[in-house]
Each structure stands twice: as C-alpha cells, then as structure tokens.
PDB file of C-alpha atoms in Angstrom:
ATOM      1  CA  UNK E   1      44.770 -24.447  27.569  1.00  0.00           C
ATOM      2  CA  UNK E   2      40.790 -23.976  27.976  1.00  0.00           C
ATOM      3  CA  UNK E   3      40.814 -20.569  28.760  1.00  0.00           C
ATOM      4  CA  UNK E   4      43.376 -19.620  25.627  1.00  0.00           C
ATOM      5  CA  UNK E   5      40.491 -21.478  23.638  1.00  0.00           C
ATOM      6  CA  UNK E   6      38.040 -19.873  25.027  1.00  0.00           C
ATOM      7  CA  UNK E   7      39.739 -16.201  24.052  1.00  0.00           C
ATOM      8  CA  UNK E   8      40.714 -17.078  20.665  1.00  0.00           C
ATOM      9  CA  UNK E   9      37.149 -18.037  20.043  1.00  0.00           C
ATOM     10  CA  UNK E  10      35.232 -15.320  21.674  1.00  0.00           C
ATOM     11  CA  UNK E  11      36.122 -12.745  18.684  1.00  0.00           C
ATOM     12  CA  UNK E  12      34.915 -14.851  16.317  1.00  0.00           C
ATOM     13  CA  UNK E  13      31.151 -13.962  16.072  1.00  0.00           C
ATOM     14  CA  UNK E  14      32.371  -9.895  16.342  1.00  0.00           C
ATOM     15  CA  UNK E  15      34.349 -10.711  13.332  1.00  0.00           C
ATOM     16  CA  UNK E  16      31.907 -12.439  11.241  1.00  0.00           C
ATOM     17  CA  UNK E  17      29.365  -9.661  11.971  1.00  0.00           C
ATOM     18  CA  UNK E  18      31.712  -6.600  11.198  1.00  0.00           C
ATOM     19  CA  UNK E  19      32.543  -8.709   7.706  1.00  0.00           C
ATOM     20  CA  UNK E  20      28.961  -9.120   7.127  1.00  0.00           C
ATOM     21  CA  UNK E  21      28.309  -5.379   7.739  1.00  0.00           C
ATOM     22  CA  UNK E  22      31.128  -4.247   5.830  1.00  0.00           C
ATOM     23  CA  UNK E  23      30.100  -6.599   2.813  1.00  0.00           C
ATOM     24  CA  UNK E  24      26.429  -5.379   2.853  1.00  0.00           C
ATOM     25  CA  UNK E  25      24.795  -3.716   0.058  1.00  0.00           C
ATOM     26  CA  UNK E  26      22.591  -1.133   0.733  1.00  0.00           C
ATOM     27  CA  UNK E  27      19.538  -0.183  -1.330  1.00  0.00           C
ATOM     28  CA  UNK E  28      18.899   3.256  -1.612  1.00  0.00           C
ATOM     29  CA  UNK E  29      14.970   3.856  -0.699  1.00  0.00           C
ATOM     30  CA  UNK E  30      12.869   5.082  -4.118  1.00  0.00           C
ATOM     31  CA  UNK E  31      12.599   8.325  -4.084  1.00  0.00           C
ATOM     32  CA  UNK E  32       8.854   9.430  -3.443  1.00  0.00           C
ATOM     33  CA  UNK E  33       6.516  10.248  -6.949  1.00  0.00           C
ATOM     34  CA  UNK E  34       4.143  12.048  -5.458  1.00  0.00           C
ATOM     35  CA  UNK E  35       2.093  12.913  -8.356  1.00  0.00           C
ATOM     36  CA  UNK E  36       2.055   9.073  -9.550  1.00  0.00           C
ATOM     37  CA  UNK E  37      -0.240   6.481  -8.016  1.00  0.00           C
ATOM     38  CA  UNK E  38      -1.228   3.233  -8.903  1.00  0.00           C
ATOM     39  CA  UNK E  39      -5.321   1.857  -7.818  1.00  0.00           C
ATOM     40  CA  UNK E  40      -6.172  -1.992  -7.724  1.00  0.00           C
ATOM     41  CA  UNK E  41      -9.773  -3.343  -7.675  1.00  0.00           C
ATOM     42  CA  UNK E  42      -9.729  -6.379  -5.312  1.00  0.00           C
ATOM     43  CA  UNK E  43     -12.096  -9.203  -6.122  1.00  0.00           C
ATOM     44  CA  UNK E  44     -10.514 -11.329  -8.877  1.00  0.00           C
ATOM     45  CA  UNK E  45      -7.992  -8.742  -9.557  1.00  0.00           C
ATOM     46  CA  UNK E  46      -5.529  -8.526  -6.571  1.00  0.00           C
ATOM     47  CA  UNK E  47      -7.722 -11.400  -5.263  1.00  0.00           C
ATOM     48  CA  UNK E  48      -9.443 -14.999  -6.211  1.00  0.00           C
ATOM     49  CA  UNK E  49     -12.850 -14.986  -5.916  1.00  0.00           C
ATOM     50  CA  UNK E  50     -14.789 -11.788  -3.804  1.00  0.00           C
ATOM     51  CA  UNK E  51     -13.045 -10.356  -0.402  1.00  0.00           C
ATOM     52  CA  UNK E  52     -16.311 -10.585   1.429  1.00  0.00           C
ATOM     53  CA  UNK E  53     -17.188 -13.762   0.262  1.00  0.00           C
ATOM     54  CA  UNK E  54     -13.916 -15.428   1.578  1.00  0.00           C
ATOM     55  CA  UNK E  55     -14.851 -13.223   5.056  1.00  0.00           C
ATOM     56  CA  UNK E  56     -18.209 -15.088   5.245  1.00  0.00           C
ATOM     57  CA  UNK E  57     -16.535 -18.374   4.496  1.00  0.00           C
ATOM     58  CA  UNK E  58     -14.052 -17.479   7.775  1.00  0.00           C
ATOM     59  CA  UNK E  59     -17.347 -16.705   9.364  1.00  0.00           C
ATOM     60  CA  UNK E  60     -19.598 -19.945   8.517  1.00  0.00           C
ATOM     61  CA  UNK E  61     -16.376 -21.674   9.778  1.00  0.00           C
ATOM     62  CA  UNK E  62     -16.581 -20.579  13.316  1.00  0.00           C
ATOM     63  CA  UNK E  63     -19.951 -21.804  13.865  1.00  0.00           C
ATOM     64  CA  UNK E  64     -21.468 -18.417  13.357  1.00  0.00           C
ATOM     65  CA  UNK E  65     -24.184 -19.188  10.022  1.00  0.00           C
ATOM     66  CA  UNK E  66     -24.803 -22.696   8.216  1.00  0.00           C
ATOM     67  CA  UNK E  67     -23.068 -23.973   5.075  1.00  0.00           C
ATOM     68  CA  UNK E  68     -26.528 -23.846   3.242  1.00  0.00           C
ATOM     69  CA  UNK E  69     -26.733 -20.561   3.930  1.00  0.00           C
ATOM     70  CA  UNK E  70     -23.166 -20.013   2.553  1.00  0.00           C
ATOM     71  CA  UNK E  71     -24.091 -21.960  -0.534  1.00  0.00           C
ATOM     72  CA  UNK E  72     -26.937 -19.811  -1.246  1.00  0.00           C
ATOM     73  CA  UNK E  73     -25.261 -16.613  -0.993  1.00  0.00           C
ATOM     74  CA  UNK E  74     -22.633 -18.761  -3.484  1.00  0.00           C
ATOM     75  CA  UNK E  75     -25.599 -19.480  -5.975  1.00  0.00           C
ATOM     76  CA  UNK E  76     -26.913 -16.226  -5.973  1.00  0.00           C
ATOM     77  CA  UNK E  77     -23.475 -14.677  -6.877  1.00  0.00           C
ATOM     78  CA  UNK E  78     -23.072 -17.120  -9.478  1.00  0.00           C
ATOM     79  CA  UNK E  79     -26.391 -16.625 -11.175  1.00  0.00           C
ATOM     80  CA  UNK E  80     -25.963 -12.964 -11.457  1.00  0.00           C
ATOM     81  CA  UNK E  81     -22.037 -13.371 -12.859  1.00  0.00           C
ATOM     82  CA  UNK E  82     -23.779 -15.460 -15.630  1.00  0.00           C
ATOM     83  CA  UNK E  83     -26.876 -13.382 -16.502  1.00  0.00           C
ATOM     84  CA  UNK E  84     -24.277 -10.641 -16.779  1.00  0.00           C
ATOM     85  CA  UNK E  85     -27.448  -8.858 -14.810  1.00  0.00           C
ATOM     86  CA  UNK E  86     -26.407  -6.186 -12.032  1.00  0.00           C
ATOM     87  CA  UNK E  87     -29.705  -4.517 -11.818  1.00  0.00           C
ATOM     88  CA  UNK E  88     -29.710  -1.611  -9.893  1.00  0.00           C
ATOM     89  CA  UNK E  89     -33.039  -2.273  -8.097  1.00  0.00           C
ATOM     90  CA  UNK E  90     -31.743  -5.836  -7.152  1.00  0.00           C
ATOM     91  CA  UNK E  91     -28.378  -4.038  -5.714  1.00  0.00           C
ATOM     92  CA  UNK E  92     -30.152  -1.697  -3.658  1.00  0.00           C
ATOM     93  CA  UNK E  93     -32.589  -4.408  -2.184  1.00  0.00           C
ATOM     94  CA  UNK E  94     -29.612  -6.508  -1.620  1.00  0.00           C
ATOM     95  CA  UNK E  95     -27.598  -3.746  -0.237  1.00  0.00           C
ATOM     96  CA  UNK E  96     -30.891  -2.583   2.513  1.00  0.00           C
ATOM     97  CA  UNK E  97     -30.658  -6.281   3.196  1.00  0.00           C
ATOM     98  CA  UNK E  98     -26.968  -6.220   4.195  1.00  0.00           C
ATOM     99  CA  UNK E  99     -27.391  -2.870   6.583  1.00  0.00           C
ATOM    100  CA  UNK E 100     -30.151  -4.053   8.673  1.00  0.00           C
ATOM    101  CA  UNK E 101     -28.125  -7.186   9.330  1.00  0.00           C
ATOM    102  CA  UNK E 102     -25.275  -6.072  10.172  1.00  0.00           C
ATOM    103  CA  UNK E 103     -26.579  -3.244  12.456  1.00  0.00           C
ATOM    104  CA  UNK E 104     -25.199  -3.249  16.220  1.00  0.00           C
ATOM    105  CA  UNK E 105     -22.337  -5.127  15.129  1.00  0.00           C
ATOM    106  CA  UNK E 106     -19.416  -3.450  16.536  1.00  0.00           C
ATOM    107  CA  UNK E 107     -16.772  -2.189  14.378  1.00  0.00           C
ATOM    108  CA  UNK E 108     -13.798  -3.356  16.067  1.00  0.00           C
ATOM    109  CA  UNK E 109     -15.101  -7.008  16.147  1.00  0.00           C
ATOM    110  CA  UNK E 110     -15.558  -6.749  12.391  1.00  0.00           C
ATOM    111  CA  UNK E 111     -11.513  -5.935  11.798  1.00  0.00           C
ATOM    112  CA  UNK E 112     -10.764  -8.191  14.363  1.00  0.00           C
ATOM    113  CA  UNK E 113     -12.317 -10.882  12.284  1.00  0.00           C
ATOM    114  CA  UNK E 114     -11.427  -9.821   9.274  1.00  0.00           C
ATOM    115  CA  UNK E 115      -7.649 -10.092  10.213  1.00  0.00           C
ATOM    116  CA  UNK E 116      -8.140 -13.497  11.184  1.00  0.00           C
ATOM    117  CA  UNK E 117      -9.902 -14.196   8.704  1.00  0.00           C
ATOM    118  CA  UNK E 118      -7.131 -12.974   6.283  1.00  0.00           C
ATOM    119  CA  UNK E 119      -4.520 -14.900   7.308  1.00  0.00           C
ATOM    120  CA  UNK E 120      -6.469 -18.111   7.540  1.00  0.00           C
ATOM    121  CA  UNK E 121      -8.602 -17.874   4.138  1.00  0.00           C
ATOM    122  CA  UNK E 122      -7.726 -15.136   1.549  1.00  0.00           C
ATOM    123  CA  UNK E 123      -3.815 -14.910   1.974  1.00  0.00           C
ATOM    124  CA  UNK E 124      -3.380 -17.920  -0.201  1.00  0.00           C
ATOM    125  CA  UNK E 125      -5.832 -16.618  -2.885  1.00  0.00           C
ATOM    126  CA  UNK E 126      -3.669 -13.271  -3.855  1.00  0.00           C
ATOM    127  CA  UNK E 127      -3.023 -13.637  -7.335  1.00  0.00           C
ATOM    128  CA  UNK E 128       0.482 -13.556  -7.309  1.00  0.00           C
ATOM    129  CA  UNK E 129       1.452 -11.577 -10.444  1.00  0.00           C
ATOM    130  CA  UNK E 130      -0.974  -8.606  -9.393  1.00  0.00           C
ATOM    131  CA  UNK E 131       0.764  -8.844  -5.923  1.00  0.00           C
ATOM    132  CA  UNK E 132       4.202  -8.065  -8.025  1.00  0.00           C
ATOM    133  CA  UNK E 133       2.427  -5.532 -10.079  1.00  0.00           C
ATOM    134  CA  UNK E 134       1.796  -3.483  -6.563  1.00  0.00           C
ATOM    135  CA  UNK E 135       5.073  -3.428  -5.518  1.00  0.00           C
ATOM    136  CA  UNK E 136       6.518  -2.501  -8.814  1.00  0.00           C
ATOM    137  CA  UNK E 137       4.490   0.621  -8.065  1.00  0.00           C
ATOM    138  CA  UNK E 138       5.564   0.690  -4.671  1.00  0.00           C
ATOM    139  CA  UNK E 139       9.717   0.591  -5.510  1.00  0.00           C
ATOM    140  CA  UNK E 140       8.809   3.322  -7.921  1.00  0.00           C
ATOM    141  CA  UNK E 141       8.305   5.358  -4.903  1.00  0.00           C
ATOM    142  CA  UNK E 142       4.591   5.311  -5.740  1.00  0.00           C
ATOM    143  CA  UNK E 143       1.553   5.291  -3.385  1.00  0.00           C
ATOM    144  CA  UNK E 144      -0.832   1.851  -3.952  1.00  0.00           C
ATOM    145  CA  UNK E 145      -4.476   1.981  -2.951  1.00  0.00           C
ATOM    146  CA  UNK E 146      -6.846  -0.624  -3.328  1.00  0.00           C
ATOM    147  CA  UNK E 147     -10.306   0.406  -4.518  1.00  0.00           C
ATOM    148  CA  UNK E 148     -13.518  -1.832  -3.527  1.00  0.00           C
ATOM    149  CA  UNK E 149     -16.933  -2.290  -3.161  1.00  0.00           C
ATOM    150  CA  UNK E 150     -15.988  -4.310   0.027  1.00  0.00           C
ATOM    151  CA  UNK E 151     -16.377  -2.722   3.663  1.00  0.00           C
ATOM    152  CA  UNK E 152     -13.374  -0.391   3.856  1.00  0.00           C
ATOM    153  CA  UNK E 153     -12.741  -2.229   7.349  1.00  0.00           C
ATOM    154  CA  UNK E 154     -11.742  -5.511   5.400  1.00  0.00           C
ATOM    155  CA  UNK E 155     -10.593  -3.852   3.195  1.00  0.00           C
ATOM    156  CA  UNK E 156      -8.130  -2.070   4.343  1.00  0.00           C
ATOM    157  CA  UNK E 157      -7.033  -5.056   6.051  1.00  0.00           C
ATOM    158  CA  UNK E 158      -5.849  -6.375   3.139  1.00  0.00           C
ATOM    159  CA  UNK E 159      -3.717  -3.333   2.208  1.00  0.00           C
ATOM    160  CA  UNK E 160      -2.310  -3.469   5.124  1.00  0.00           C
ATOM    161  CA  UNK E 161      -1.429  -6.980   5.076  1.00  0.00           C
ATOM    162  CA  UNK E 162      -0.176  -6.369   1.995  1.00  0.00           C
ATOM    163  CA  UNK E 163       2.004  -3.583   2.813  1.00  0.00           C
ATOM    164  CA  UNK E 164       0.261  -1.066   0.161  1.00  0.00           C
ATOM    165  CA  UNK E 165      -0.747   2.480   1.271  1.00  0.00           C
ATOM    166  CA  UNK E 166      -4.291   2.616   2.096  1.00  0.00           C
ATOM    167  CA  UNK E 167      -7.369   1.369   0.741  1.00  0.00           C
ATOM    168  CA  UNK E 168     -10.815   3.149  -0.605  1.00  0.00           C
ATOM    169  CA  UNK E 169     -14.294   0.848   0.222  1.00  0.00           C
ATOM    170  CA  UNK E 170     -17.830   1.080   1.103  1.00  0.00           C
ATOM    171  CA  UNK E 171     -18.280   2.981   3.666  1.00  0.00           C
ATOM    172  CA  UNK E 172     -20.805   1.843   6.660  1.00  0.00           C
ATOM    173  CA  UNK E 173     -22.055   4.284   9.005  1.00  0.00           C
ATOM    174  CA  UNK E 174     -20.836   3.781  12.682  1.00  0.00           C
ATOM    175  CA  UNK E 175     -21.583   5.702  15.676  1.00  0.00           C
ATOM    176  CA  UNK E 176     -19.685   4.918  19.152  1.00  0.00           C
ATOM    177  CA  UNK E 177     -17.757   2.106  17.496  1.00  0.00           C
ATOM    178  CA  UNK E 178     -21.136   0.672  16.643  1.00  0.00           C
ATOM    179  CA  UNK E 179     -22.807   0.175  12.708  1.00  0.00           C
ATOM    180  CA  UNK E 180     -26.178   2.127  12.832  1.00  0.00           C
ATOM    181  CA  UNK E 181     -27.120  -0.058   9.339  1.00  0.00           C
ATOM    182  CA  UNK E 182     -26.837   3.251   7.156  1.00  0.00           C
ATOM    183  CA  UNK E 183     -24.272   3.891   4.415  1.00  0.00           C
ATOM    184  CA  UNK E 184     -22.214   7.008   4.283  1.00  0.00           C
ATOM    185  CA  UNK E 185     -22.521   7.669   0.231  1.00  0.00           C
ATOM    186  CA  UNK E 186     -23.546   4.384  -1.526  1.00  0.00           C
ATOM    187  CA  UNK E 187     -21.434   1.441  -2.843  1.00  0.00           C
ATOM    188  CA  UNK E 188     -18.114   1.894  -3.957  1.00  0.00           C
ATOM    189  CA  UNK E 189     -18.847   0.280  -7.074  1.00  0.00           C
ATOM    190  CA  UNK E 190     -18.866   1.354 -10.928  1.00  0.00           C
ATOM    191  CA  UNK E 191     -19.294   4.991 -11.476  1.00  0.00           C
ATOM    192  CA  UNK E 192     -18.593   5.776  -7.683  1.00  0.00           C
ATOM    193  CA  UNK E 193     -15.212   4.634  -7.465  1.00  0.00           C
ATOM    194  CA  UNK E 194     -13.949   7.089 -10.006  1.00  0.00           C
ATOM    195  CA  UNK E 195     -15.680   9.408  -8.253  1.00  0.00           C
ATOM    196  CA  UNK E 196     -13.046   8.390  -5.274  1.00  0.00           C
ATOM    197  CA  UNK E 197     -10.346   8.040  -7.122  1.00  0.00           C
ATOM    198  CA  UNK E 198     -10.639  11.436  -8.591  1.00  0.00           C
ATOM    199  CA  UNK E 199     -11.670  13.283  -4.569  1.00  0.00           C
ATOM    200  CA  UNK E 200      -8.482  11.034  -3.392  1.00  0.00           C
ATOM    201  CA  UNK E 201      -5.938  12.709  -6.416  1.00  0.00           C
ATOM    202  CA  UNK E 202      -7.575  15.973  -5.130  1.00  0.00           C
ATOM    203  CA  UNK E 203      -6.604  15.637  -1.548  1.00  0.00           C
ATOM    204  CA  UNK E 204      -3.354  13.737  -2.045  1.00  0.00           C
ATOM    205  CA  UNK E 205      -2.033  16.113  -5.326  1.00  0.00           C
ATOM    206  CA  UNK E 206      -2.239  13.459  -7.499  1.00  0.00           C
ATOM    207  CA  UNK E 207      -2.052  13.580 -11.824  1.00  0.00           C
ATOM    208  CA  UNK E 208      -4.462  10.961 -12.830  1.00  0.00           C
ATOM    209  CA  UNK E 209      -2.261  10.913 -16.335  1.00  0.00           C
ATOM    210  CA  UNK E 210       0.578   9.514 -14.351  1.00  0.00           C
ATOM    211  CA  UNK E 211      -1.520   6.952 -12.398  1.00  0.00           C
ATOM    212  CA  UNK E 212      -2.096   3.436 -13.118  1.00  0.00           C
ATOM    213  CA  UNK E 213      -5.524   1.367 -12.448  1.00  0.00           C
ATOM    214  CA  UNK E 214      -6.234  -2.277 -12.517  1.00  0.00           C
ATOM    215  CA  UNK E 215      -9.519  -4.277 -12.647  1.00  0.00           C
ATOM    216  CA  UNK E 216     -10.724  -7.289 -14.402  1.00  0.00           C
ATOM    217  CA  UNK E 217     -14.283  -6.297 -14.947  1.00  0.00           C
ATOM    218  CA  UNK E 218     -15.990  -4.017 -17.195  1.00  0.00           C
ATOM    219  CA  UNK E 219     -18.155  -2.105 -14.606  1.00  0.00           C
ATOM    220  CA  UNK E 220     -14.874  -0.869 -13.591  1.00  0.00           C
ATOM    221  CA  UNK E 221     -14.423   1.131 -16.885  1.00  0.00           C
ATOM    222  CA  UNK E 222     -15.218   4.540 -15.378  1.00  0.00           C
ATOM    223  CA  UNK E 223     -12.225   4.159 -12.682  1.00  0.00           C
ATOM    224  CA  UNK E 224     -10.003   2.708 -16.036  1.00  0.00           C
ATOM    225  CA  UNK E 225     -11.292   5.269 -18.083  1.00  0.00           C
ATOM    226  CA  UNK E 226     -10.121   7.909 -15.669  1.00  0.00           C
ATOM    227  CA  UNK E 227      -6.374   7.493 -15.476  1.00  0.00           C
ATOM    228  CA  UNK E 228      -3.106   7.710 -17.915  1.00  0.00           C
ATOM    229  CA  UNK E 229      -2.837   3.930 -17.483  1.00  0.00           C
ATOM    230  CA  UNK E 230      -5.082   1.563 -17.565  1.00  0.00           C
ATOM    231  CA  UNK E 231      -4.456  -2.378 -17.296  1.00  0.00           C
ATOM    232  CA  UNK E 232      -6.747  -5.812 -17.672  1.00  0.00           C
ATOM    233  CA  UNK E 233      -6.019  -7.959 -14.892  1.00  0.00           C
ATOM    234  CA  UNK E 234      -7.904 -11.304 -15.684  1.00  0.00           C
ATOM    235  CA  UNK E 235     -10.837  -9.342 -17.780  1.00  0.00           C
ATOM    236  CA  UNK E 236     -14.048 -10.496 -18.509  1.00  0.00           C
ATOM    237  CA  UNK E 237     -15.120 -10.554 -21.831  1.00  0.00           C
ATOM    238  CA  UNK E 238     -16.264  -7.276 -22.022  1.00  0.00           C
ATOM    239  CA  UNK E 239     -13.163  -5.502 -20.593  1.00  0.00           C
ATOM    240  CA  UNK E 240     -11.125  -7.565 -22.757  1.00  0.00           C
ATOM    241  CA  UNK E 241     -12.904  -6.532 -25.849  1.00  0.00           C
ATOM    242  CA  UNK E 242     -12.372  -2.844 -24.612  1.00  0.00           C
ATOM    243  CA  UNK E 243      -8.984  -2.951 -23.994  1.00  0.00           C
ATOM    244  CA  UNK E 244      -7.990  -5.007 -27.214  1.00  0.00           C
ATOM    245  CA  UNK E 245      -9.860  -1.937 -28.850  1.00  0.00           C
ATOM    246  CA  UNK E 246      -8.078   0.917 -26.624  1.00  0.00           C
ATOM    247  CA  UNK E 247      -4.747  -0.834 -26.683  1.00  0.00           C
ATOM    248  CA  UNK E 248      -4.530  -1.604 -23.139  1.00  0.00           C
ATOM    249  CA  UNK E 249      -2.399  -4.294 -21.423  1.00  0.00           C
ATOM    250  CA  UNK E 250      -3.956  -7.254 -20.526  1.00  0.00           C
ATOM    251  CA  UNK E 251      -2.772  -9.561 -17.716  1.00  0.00           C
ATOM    252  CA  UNK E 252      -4.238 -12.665 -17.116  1.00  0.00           C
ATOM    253  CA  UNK E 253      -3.061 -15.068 -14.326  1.00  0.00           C
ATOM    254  CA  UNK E 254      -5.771 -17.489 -14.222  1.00  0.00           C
ATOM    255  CA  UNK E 255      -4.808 -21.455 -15.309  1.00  0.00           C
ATOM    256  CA  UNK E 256      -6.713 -24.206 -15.499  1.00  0.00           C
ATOM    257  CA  UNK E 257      -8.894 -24.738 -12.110  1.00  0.00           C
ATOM    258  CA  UNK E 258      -8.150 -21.200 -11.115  1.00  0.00           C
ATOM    259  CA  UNK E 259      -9.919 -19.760 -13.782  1.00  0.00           C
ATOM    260  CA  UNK E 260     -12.740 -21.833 -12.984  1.00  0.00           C
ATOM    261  CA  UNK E 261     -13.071 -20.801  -9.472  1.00  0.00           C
ATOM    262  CA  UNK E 262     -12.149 -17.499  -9.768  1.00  0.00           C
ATOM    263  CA  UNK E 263     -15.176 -16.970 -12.371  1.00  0.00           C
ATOM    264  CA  UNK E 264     -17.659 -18.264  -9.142  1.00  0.00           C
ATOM    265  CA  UNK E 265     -17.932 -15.916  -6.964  1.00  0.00           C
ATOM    266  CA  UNK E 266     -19.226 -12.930  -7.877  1.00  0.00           C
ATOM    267  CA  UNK E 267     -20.742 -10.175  -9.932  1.00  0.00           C
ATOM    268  CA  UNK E 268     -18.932  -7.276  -8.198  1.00  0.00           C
ATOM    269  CA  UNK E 269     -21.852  -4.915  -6.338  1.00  0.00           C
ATOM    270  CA  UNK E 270     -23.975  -7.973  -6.240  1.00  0.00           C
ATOM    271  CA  UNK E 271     -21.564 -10.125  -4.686  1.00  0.00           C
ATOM    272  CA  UNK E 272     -20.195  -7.552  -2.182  1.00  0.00           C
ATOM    273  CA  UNK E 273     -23.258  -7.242  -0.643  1.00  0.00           C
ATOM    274  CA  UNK E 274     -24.662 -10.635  -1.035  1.00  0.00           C
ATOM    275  CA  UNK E 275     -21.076 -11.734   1.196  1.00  0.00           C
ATOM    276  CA  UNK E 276     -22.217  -8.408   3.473  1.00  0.00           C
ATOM    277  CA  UNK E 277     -25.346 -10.137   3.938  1.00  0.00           C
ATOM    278  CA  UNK E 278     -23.616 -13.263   4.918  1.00  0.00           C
ATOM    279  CA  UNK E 279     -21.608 -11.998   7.323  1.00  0.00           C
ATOM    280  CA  UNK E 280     -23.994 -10.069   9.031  1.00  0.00           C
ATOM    281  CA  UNK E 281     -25.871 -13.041   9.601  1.00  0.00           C
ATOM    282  CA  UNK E 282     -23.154 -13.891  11.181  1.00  0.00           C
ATOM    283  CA  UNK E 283     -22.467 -11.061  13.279  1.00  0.00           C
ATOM    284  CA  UNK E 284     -26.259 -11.257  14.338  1.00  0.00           C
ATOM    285  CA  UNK E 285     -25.968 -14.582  15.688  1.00  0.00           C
ATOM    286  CA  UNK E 286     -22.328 -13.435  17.020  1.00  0.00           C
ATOM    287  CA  UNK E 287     -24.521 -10.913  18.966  1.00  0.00           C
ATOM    288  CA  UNK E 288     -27.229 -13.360  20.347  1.00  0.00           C
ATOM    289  CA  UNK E 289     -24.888 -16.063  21.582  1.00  0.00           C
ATOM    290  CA  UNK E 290     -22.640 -13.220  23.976  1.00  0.00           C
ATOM    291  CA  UNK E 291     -26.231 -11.913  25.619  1.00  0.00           C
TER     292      UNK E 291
END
C-alpha cells in the first residue's frame, strides 16, 4: 500500500511544473532604440543627499576618519548650498585638496568599498520615483547612463547596482591600479558633462533629440539644454524657474523630512569633492594602519 502511495505521488511535482510552464506568460524583450538614451545626474536626483558624501559616511563608520571631521565636510557643503556660491577658485582648491589625499590609494580598494558601502548606506536613499523613471527608459529598449561629478569608480557602482547601462564620472588618474592624485580632464560637473554626453552620443550613435536628461540643479542646464527632453527631478529654485519658463516636466519626490535632508548635503562640484576629500582621509589612514 506504501509503495502504490509513493508512485501516485511521485508525478505530482512533474505535473505542477509542466502546468506552471505551460501557463506562463512570456514577455517579449524591448526591442533595442539605439538612437534613444536617457542620462540621470545622481546626487539628489537618482539619489538623497551626494554619492560621495554617503561613501565617506560608510568610511567614518569603519573607524577610518572622525565624526568631526565628517561634520565639517557636512558644514562646508551646507554653507556653499546656501550661499548659492560655487566659485570656481574654491572648486579647484578643493578639488587639489581631494587628489593629494587620495593619492596611493589603490583603485580596487576604492570599488571594493564603495560596493559595500552601497548596500549598507545609499541603497535606501534612491529616490524611488527616479528609480522607475530609469527603467521606463530601460523597457523602452533604451540605454540609461548616469552622469556625475562623483569618481566614476562609485559611480558606476551604482549603475550597476542599479541595473542601468553604464555610468559617466570624474575621472582620477591611475597608474598600475594605483591613483597618482592627477585628474584625467577636470570635474564632471556643469559645462563638462554635456561635453560627455555629447563625445558619448558620438561614440555610441546616439540623437540627442531623442534622448532624455534628468537633474535637479541648475548648474546642470548645459547637459538639459543639450537633449530633446529635458526633466526637473526635485529642482532647485533656479531650475524650477527655468523649466516652468521652457515648459519642462517637473518631478519632485521630496516630502516632508526628505526634503529637508535632501537639501543638506551638497552644492554639486563643491560637495563632490569636499566628500572626495573625506574619503581620502580615509583611505590615507586606510594606508597607514596596513604598513
């Protein structure tokens, strides 16, 4: 009697998955655009708050800088977001300041840390509804690259983590695996990241009237400026003013205490580099304690 149980049962699970395969739907994949793209800034726009600010934060939590030191780097961006002040002499002092910390570091221990990093501090701060607005692009068939002032290491960390296509950031110079504390270019910020979007559509055969950008700061108006599409993701006042008066879309996903923190951290070039010189604090002191 067991062993007529035991036969009647044994199809079962081969039944249930046939029936489940038979009853599947399948999806058919989008078909690829490949003249159509769609660019995202990152900090406050696919992002609360600045990338490399939340990497420091990761960073003063392992031990490797102080909380004041954190907290200054915090006040510094804050100032600056208020003034409305991204002077171009305090940039490229802040930026020199950045490189000669975070020369020597190694590059692999930077994406090393900036996936962990990722997963334990700036997952949770993706603004949802931007997150959405990427993979609308991306079920269009359409190719979704983020476009930063941030390192492209971390940066392209976060695409990936995100499942978009690539990423465009800053660019530090490396030789055998190691920063030499010299840019290659300058900071992917304001007039230069137009300047990449427009050398990526080159190389990738792209019409900038059928792509799409996102930001939600004014210094981004050259990169918004550039394409057929151009969208307000949590603007500032002065993007909002300009796309009220260009009829753009305007998306805003902040409530209540998020808006609040996500108006913080950062003045974008200021606060990219004042996070870069954060973490290469960091990475110094990373550096001293393995000798």
């Amino acid at each position: 009697m067991w062993r007529l149980i035991r036969r009647r049962q044994e199809p079962e699970p081969r039944a249930a998955g046939e029936a489940a395969a038979q009853a599947a739907v399948t999806v058919a994949p989008a078909q690829p655009d490949l003249q159509a793209a769609a660019f995202f800034d990152v900090d406050n726009t696919m992002m609360r708050g600045a990338s490399i600010y939340h990497f420091a934060r990761g960073l003063a939590t392992r031990g490797l800088f102080t909380s004041s030191d954190l907290l200054k780097f915090a006040v510094g961006q804050a100032v600056f977001r208020l003034r409305g002040n991204e002077n171009p002499e305090h940039i490229a002092v802040a930026r020199e300041t950045a490189l000669a910390f975070v020369a020597g570091a190694k590059v692999d221990d930077v994406v090393r840390l900036g996936e962990e990093i990722y997963d334990e501090v700036m997952a949770d701060r993706i603004w949802g509804g931007t997150r959405a607005l990427a993979q609308d692009h991306l079920d269009a068939g359409q190719r979704v690259w983020l476009v930063t002032a941030t390192p492209v290491e971390l940066a392209r960390v976060i695409a990936q983590r995100l499942g978009l296509t690539g990423a465009l950031g800053t660019v530090a110079e490396s030789s055998d695996g190691v920063y030499t504390g010299r840019l290659v270019g300058d900071l992917l910020h304001g007039p230069a990241k137009a300047e990449a979007v427009r050398a990526l559509a080159r190389r990738e055969g792209l019409d900038l009237t059928r792509c799409t950008a996102y930001s939600d700061s004014a210094n981004d108006l050259p990169m918004l400026s550039l394409v057929g599409h151009a969208v307000a993701i949590n603007p500032d006042a002065e993007l909002r003013e300009h796309a009220r008066k260009h009829a753009w879309p305007i998306k805003d996903f902040r409530t209540g205490r998020k808006a609040t923190l996500a108006a913080l951290p950062i003045a974008a070039g200021v606060g990219a580099v004042a996070g870069g010189v954060a973490a290469g604090i960091a990475l110094r002191k990373l550096y001293r304690t393995q000798r």
